[in-house]
Short mmCIF file of C-alpha atoms and ligand atoms in Angstrom, two decimals:
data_model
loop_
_atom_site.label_atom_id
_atom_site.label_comp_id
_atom_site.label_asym_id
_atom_site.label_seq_id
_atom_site.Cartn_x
_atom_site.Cartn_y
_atom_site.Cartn_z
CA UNK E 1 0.98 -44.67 3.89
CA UNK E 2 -1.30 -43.64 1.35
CA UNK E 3 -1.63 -46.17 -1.21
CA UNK E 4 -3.83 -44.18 -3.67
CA UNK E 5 -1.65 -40.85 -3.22
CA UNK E 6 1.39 -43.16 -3.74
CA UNK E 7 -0.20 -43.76 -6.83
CA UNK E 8 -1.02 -40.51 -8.20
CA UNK E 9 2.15 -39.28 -7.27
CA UNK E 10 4.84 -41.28 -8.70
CA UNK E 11 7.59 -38.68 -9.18
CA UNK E 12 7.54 -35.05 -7.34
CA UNK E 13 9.76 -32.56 -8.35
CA UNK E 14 11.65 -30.17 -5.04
CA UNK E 15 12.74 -27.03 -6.63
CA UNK E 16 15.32 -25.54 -4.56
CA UNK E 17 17.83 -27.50 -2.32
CA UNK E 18 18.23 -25.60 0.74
CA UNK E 19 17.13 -26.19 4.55
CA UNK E 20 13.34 -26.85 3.17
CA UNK E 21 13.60 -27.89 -0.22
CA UNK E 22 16.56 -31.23 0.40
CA UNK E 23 14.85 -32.15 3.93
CA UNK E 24 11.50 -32.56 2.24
CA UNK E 25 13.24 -34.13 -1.02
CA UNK E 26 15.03 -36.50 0.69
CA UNK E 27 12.06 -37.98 2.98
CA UNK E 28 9.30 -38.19 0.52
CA UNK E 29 12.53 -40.42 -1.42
CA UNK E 30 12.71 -42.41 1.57
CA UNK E 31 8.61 -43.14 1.61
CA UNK E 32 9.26 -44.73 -1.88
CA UNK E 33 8.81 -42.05 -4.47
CA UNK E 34 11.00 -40.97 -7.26
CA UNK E 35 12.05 -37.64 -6.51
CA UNK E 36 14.19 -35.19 -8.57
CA UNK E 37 15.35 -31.98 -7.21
CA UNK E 38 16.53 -29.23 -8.87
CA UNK E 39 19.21 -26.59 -8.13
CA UNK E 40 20.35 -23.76 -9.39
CA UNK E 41 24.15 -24.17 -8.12
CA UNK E 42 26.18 -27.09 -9.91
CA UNK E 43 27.69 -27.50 -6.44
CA UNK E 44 24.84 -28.63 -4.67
CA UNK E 45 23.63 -30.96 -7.21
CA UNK E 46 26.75 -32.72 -7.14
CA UNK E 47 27.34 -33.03 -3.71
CA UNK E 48 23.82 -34.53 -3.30
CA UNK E 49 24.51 -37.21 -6.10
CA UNK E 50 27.11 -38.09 -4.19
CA UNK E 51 24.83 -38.80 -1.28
CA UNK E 52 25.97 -36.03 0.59
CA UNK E 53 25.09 -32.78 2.28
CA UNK E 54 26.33 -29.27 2.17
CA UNK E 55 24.18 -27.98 4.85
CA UNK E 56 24.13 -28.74 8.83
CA UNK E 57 20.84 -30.48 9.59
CA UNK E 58 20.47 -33.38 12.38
CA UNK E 59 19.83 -36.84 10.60
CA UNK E 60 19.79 -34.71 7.10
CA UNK E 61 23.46 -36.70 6.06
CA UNK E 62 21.48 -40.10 6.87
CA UNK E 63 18.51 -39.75 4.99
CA UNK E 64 20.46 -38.20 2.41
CA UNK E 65 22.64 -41.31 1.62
CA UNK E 66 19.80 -43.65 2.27
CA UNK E 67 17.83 -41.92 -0.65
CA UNK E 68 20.21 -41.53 -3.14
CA UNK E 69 21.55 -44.71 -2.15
CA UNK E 70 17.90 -46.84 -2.79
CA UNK E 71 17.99 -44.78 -6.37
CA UNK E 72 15.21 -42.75 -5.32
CA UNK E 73 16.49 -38.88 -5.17
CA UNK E 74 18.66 -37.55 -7.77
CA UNK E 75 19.55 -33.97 -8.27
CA UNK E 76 19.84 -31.91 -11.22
CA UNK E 77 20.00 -28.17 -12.47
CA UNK E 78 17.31 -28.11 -15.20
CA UNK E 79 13.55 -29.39 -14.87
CA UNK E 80 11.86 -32.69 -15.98
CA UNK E 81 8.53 -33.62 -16.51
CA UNK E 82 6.64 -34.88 -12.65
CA UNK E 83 3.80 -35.06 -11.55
CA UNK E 84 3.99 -32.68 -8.28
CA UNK E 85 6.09 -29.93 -8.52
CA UNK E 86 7.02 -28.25 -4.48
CA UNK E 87 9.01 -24.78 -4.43
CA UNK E 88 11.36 -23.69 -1.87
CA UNK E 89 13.22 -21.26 -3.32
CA UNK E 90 14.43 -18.34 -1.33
CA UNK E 91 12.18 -15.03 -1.03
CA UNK E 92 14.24 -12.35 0.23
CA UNK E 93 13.67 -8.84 0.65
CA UNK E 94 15.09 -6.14 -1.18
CA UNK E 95 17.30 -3.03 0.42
CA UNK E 96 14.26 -1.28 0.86
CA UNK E 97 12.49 -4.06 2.44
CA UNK E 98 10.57 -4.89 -0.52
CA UNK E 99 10.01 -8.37 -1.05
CA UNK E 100 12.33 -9.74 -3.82
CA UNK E 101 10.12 -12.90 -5.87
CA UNK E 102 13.16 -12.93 -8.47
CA UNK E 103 14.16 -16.72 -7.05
CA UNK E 104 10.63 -17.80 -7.39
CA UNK E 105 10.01 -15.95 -10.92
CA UNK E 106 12.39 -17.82 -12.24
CA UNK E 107 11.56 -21.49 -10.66
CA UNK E 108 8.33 -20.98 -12.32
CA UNK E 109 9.22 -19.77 -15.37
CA UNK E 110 11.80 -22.87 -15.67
CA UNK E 111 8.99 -24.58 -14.92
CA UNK E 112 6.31 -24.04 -17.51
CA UNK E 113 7.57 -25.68 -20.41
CA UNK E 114 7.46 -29.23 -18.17
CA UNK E 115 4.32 -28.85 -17.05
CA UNK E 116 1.57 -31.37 -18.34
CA UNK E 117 -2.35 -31.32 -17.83
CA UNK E 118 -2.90 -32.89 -14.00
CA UNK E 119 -0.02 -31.99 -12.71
CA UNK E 120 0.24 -30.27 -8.55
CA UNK E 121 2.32 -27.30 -7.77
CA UNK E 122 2.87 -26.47 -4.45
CA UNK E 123 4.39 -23.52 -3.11
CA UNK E 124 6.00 -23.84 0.71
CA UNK E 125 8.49 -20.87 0.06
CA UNK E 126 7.50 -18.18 2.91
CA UNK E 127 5.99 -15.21 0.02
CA UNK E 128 3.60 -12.05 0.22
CA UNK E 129 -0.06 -12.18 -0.07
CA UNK E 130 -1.17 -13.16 -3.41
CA UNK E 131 1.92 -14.79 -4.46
CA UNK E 132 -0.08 -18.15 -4.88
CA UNK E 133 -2.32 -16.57 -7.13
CA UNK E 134 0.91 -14.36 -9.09
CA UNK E 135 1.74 -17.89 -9.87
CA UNK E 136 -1.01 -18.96 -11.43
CA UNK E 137 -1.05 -16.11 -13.51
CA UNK E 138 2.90 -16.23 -14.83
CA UNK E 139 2.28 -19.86 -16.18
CA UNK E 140 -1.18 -18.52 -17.37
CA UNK E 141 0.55 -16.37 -19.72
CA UNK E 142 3.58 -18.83 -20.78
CA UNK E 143 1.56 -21.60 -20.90
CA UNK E 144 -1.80 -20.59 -22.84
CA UNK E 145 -2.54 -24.32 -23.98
CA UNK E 146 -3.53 -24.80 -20.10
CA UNK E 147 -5.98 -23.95 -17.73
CA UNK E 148 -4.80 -22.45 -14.59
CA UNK E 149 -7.18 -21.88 -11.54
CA UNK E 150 -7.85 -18.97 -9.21
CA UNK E 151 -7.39 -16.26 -12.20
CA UNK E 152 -10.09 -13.37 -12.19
CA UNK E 153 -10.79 -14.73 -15.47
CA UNK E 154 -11.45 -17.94 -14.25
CA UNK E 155 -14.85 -18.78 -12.78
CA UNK E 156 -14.43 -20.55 -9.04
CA UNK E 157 -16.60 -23.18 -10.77
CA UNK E 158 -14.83 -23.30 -14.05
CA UNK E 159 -12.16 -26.78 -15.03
CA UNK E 160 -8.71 -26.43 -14.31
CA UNK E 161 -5.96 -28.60 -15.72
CA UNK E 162 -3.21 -27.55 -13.26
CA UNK E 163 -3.48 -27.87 -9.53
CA UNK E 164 -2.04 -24.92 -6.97
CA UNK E 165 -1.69 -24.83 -3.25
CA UNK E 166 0.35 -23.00 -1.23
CA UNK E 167 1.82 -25.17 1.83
CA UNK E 168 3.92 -22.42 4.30
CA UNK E 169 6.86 -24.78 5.31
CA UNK E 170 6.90 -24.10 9.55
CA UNK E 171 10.37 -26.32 10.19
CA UNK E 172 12.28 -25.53 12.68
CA UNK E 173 16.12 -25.56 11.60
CA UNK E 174 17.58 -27.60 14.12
CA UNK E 175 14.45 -30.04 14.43
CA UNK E 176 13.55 -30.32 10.33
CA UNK E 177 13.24 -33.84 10.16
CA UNK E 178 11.14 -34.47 13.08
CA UNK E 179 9.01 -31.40 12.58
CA UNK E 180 8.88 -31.95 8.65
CA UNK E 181 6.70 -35.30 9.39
CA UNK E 182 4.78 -34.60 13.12
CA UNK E 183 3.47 -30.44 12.49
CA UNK E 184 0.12 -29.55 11.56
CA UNK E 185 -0.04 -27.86 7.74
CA UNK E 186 -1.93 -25.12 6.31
CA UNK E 187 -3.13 -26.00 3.14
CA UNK E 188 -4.39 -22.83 0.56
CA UNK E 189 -5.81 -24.14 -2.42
CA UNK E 190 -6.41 -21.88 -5.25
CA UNK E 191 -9.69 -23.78 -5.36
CA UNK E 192 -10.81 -26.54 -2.99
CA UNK E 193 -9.91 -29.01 -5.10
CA UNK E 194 -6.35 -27.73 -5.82
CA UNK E 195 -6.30 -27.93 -1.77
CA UNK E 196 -7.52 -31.62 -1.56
CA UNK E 197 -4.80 -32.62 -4.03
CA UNK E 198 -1.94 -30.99 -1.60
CA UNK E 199 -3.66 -32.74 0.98
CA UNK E 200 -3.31 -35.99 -0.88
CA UNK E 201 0.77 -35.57 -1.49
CA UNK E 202 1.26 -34.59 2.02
CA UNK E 203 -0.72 -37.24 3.83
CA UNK E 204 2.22 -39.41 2.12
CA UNK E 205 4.68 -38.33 4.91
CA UNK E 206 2.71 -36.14 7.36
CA UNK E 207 1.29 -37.10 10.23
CA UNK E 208 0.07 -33.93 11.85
CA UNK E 209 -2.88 -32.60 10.52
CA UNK E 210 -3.59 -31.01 7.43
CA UNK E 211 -6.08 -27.86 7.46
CA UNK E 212 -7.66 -26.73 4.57
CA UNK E 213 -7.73 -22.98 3.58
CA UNK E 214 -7.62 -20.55 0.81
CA UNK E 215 -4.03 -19.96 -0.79
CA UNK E 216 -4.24 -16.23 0.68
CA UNK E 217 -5.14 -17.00 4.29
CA UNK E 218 -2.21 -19.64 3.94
CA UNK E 219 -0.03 -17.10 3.09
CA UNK E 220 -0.42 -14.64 6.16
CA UNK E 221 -1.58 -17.34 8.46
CA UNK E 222 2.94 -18.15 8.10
CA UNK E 223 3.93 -14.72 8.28
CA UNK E 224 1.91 -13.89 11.32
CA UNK E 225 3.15 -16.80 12.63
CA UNK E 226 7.10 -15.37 12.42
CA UNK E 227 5.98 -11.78 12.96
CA UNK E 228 4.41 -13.33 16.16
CA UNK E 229 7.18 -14.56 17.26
CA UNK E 230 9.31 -11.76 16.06
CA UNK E 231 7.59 -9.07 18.43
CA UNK E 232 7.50 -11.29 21.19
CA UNK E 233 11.53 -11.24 20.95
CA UNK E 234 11.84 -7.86 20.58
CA UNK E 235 9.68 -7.66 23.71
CA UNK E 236 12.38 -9.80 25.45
CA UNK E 237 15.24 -7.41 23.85
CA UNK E 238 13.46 -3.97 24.41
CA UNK E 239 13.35 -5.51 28.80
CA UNK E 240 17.42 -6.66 28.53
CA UNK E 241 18.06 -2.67 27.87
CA UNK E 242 15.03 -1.59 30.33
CA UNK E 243 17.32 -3.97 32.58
CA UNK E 244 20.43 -3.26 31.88
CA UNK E 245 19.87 0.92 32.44
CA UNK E 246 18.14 0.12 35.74
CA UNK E 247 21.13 -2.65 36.55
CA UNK E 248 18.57 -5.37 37.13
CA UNK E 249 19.64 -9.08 36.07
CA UNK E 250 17.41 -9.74 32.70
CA UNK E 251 17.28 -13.26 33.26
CA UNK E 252 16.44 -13.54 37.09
CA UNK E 253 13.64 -10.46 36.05
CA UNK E 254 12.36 -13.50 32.63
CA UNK E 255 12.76 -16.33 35.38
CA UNK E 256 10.47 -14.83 38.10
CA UNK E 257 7.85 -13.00 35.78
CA UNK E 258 7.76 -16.50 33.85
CA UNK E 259 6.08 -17.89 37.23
CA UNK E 260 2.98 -16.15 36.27
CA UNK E 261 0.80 -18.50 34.53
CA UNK E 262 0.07 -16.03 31.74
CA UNK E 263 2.96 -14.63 30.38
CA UNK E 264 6.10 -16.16 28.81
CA UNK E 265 8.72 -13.96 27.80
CA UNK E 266 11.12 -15.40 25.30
CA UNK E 267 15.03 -14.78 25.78
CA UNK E 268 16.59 -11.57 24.69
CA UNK E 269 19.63 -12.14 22.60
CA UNK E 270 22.50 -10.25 20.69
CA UNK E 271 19.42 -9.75 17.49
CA UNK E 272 16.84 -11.55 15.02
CA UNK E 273 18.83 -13.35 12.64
CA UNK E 274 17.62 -16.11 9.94
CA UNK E 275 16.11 -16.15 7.09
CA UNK E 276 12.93 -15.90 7.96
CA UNK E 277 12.02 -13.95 11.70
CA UNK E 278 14.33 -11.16 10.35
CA UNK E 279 12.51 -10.74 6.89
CA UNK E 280 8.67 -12.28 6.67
CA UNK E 281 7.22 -9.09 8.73
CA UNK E 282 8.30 -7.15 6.32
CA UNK E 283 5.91 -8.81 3.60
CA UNK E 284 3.19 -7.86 5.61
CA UNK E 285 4.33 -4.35 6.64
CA UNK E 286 4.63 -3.68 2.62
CA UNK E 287 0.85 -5.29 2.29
CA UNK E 288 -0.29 -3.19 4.22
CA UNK E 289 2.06 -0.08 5.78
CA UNK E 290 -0.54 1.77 7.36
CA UNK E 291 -1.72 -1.38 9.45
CA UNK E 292 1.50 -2.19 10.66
CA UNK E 293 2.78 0.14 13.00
CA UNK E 294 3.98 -2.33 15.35
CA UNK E 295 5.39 -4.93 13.55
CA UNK E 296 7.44 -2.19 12.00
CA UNK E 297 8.48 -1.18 15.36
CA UNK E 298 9.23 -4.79 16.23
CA UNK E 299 12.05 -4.66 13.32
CA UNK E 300 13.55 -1.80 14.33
CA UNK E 301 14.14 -2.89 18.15
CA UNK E 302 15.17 -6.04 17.04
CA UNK E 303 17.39 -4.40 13.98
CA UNK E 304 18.92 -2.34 16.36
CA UNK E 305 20.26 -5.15 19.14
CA UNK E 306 23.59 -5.27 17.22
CA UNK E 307 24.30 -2.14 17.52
CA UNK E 308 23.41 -2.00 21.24
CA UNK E 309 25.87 -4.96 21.79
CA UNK E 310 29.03 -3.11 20.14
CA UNK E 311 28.86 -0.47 22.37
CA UNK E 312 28.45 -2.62 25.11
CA UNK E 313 31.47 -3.75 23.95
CA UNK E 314 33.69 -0.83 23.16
CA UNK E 315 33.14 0.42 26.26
CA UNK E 316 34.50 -2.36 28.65
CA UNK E 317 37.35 -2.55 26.17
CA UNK E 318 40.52 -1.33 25.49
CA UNK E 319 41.32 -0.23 21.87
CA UNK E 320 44.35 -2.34 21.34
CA UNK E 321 43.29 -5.20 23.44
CA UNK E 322 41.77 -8.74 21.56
CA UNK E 323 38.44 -9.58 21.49
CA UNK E 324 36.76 -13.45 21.25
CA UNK E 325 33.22 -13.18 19.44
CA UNK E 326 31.88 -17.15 20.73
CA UNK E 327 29.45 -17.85 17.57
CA UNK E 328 28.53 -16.69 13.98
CA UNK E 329 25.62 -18.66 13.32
CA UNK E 330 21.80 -16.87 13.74
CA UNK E 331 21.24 -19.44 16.22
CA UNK E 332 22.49 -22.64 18.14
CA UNK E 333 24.26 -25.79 16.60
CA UNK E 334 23.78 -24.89 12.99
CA UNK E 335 26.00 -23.12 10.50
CA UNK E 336 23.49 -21.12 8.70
CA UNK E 337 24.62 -17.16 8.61
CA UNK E 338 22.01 -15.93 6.69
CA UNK E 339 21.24 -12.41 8.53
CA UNK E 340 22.95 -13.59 11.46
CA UNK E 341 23.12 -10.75 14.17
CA UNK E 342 26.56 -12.25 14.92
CA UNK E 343 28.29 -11.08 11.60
CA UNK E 344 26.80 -8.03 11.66
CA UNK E 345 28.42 -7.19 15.32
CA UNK E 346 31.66 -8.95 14.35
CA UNK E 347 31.85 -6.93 11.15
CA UNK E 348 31.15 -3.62 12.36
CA UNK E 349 33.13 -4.34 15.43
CA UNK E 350 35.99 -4.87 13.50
CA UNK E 351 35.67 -1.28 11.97
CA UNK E 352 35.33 0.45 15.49
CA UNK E 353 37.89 -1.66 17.40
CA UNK E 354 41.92 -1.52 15.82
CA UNK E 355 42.77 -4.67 17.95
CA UNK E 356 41.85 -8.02 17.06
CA UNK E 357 38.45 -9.81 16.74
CA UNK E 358 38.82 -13.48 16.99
CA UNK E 359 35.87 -15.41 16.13
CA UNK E 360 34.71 -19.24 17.34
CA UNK E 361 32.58 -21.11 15.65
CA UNK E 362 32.61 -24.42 15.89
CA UNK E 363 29.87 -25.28 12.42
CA UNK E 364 32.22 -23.64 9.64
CA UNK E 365 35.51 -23.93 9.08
CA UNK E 366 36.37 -20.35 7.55
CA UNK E 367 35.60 -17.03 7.64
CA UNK E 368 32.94 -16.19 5.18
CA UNK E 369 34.31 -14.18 2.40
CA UNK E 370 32.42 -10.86 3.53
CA UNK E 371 34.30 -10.72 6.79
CA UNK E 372 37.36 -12.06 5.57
CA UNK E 373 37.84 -7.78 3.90
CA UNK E 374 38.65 -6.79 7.48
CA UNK E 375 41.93 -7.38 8.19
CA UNK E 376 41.29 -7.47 11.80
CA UNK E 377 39.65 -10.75 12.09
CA UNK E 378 40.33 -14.11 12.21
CA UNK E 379 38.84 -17.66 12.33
CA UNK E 380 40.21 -19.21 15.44
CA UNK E 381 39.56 -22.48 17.80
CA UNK E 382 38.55 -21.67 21.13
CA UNK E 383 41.53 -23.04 22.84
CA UNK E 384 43.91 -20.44 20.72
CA UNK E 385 41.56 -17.71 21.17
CA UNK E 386 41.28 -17.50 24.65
CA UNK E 387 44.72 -17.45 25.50
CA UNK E 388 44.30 -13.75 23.42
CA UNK E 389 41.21 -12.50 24.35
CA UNK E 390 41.00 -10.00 26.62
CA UNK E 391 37.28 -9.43 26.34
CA UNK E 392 34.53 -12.66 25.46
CA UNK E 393 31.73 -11.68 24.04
CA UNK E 394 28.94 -14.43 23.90
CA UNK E 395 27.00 -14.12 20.55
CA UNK E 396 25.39 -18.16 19.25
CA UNK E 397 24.49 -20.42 22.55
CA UNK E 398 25.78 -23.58 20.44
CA UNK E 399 25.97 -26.66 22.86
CA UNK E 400 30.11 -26.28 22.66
CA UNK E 401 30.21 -23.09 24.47
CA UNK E 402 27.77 -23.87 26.83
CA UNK E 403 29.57 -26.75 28.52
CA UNK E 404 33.44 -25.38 28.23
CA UNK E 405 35.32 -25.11 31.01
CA UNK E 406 35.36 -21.34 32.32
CA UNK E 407 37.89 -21.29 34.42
CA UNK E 408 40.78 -19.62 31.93
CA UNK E 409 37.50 -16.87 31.89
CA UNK E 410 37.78 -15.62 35.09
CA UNK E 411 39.73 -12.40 34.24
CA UNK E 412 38.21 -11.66 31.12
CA UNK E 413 35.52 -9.24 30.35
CA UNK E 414 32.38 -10.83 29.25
CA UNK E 415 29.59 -9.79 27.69
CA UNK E 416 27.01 -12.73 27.52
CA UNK E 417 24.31 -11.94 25.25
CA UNK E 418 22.34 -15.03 25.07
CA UNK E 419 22.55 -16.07 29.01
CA UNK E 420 24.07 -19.04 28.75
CA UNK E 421 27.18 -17.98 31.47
CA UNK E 422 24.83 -16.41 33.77
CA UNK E 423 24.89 -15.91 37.47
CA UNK E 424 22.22 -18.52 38.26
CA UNK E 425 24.29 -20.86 36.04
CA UNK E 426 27.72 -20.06 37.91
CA UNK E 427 29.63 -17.31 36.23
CA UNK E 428 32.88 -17.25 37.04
CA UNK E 429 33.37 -14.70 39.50
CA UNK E 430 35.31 -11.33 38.57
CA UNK E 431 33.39 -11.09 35.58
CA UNK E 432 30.33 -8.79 33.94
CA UNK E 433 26.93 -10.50 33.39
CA UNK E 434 25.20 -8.12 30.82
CA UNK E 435 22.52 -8.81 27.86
N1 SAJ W 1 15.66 -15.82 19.15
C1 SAJ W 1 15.88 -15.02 20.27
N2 SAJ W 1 15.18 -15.30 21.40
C2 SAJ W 1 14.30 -16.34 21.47
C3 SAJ W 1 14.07 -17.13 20.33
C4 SAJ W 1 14.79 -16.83 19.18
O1 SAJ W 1 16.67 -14.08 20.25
O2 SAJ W 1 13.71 -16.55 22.54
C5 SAJ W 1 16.40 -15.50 17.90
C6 SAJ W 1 17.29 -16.65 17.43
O3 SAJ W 1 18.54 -16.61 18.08
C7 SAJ W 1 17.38 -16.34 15.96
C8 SAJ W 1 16.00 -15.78 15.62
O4 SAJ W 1 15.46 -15.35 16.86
O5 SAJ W 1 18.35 -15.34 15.70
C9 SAJ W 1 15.05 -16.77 14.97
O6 SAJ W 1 15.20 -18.06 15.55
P1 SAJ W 1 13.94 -19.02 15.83
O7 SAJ W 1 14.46 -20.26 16.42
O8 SAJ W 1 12.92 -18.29 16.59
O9 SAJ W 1 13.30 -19.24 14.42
P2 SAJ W 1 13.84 -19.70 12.97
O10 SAJ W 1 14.03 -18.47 12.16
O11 SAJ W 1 14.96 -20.64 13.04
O12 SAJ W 1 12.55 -20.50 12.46
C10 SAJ W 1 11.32 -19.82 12.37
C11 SAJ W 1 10.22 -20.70 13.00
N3 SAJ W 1 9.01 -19.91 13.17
C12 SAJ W 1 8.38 -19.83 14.36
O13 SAJ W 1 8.78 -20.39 15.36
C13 SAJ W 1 7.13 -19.03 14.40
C14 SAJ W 1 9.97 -21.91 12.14
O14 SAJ W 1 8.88 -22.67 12.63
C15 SAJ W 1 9.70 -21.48 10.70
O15 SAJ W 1 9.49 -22.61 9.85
C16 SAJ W 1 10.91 -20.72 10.21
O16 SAJ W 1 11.05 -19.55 11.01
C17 SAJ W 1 10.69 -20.36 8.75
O17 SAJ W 1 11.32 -21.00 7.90
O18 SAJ W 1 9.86 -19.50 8.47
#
């Protein structure tokens, strides 16, 4: 532990409570340090007072209690005075793609009137090139009494009395708590020293290392990171259709070609969901359009899995007959939806299909309200819904489906779309194996 950061940081400030913003509140509140969050939704706040969670998040429920409970995280909806100040607010895109700051306007403009000469803001939202610097320039203009660094009318040189940095969070969900503490950090400074101050606050709780770089290069360094991995799924989904028209296994064709000591192709899946794969290219497609043919074409083969997977679908079944969707979730053993692949095929299977669409999902315990509008499907437990289901169709690999017994899924029809029934891994026999 850093004594002399400890120090200079006696309360920090998380704005926004989701899967970055409550993970990172409640462990630099369990290294000792006051922390308030803030929230925009009453609901939240409370539950965390109460030393509880309202997300899925290994560990999060623990560390949770343990900080409230030691007096050192408390949650509210409006702003206090601190003296660090980390946003994770959502930045979403728009219908058009465009990225959508609104979230992070606001956080900052709540901000201002708390802020006091010394203080460190840190961004870790996911945002656009030059959002750091946007930043800077909003409190500039609500907060004239200050000096803010990085404007154009700012010398590099010149005194500033308010420290920015943009920090990409790189968490996985799933792995937040470990990964929150033991990854490496990107650290973009407005100015070097705005960058040494992050460094100081994070060297609090990190322990991989913390590079140093401008707030800009921060900023695409994390969203080439997710369009990275982004095209090298759609790679993986463009070969499970390639396979699938030339009737070739997808998964024996990933296993054997992943013997090569160069290449590792990821696994193909029913789409891109998430808050983040599905919607950071896009921030640097609208940067820069003309650069970006491929990642644009990396969205639209991953954008248009779904759609591949319905017909899949509606063709090995019959109209009237019951379908089980296994999964809602974007990905395994969590229950976040956001852009999930999942709804999207349950939802606009339920508007091609008249029978029944029966969905599993062991994280939530109800529909969401935007599926509940089709009278077609239900919430169901596994052990009703396959007594029904005619046709299984495989959407989130969560641990619970992976290890169920198959034999009541020997006459079904099944459409597997993230591998985890396949041949190698004893299907049951009589069924379909596809991607
Ligand atoms: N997926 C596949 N095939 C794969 C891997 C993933 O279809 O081989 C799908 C998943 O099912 C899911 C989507 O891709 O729908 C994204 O899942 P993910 O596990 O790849 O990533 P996220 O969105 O949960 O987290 C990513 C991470 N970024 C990278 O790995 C480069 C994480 O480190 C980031 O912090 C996070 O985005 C973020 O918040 O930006």
């Amino acid at each position: 532990m850093n004594i002399q950061a400890k120090a200079n940081f006696k309360k920090v400030c998380v704005i926004g409570l989701g899967y970055v913003g409550l993970p990172t509140a409640a462990v630099i509140a369990n290294h000792g340090i006051t922390v308030s969050g803030v929230d925009i939704d009453q609901n939240t706040v409370e539950t965390i007072n109460k030393g509880k969670i309202h997300i899925i998040e290994p560990d999060l429920d623990i560390m949770v209690r343990d900080a409230v409970k030691i007096g050192n995280l408390h949650a509210a909806t409006s702003m206090k005075p601190a003296d660090v100040f980390i946003i994770a607010v959502p930045t979403p895109v728009k219908e058009r793609n465009e990225p959508d700051l609104r979230y992070l306007e606001q956080a900052v403009q709540a901000l201002a009137p708390v802020l006091n000469q010394g203080n460190l803001i840190i961004l870790e939202s996911t945002s656009p090139v030059g959002t750091t610097k946007k930043i800077s320039q909003w409190l500039s203009d609500a907060r004239p009494d200050l000096k803010f660094p990085g404007l154009k009318t700012t010398s590099k040189s010149a005194q500033h009395d308010i420290y920015i940095a943009h920090s990409p969070e790189r968490v996985l969900p799933g792995k937040i708590l470990v990964e929150l503490v033991k990854n490496d950090r990107v650290i973009g400074g407005l100015t070097p020293s705005c960058g040494e101050r992050a460094r100081e606050l994070y060297s609090l709780f990190v322990t991989g290392t913390c590079h140093l770089t401008n707030a800009d290069t921060a900023e695409l360094v994390k969203l080439a990171e997710n369009a990275y991995r982004d095209t090298n799924i759609a790679f993986a989904n463009e070969m499970s259709l390639v396979c699938d028209e030339l009737n070739i296994d997808i998964w024996d064709m990933i296993d054997l070609a992943n013997l090569h000591p160069r290449v590792d192709i990821l696994k193909p899946g029913p789409g891109v969901g998430g808050h983040c794969i599905a919607v950071d290219p896009w921030f640097i497609v609208h940067s820069a359009p003309e650069q970006t043919p491929l990642i644009q074409a990396t969205r639209q083969v991953n954008n248009s899995k779904p759609d591949w997977v319905i017909k899949q679908a509606l063709k090995v079944t019959d109209p009237l007959s019951t379908i089980m969707c296994l999964g809602l979730s974007y990905k395994s053993d969590i229950d976040d939806l956001r852009e999930s692949p999942a709804i999207r095929i349950v939802k606009n299977l339920a508007i091609k299909h008249p029978g029944l669409i029966l969905v599993v999902e062991p994280n939530i315990s109800e529909l969401p309200s935007y599926l509940k509008t089709e009278d077609n499907i239900k919430y169901c437990l596994y052990d009703d819904a396959i007594k029904e289901a005619e046709t299984v169709i495989v959407l989130t690999d969560h641990k619970e489906f992976k290890t169920i017994d198959r034999a009541p899924l020997a006459n079904k029809k099944i459409i597997d779309t993230r591998g985890i029934w396949r041949k190698g891994k004893k299907i049951p026999t009589g069924t379909t194996n596809s991607s």
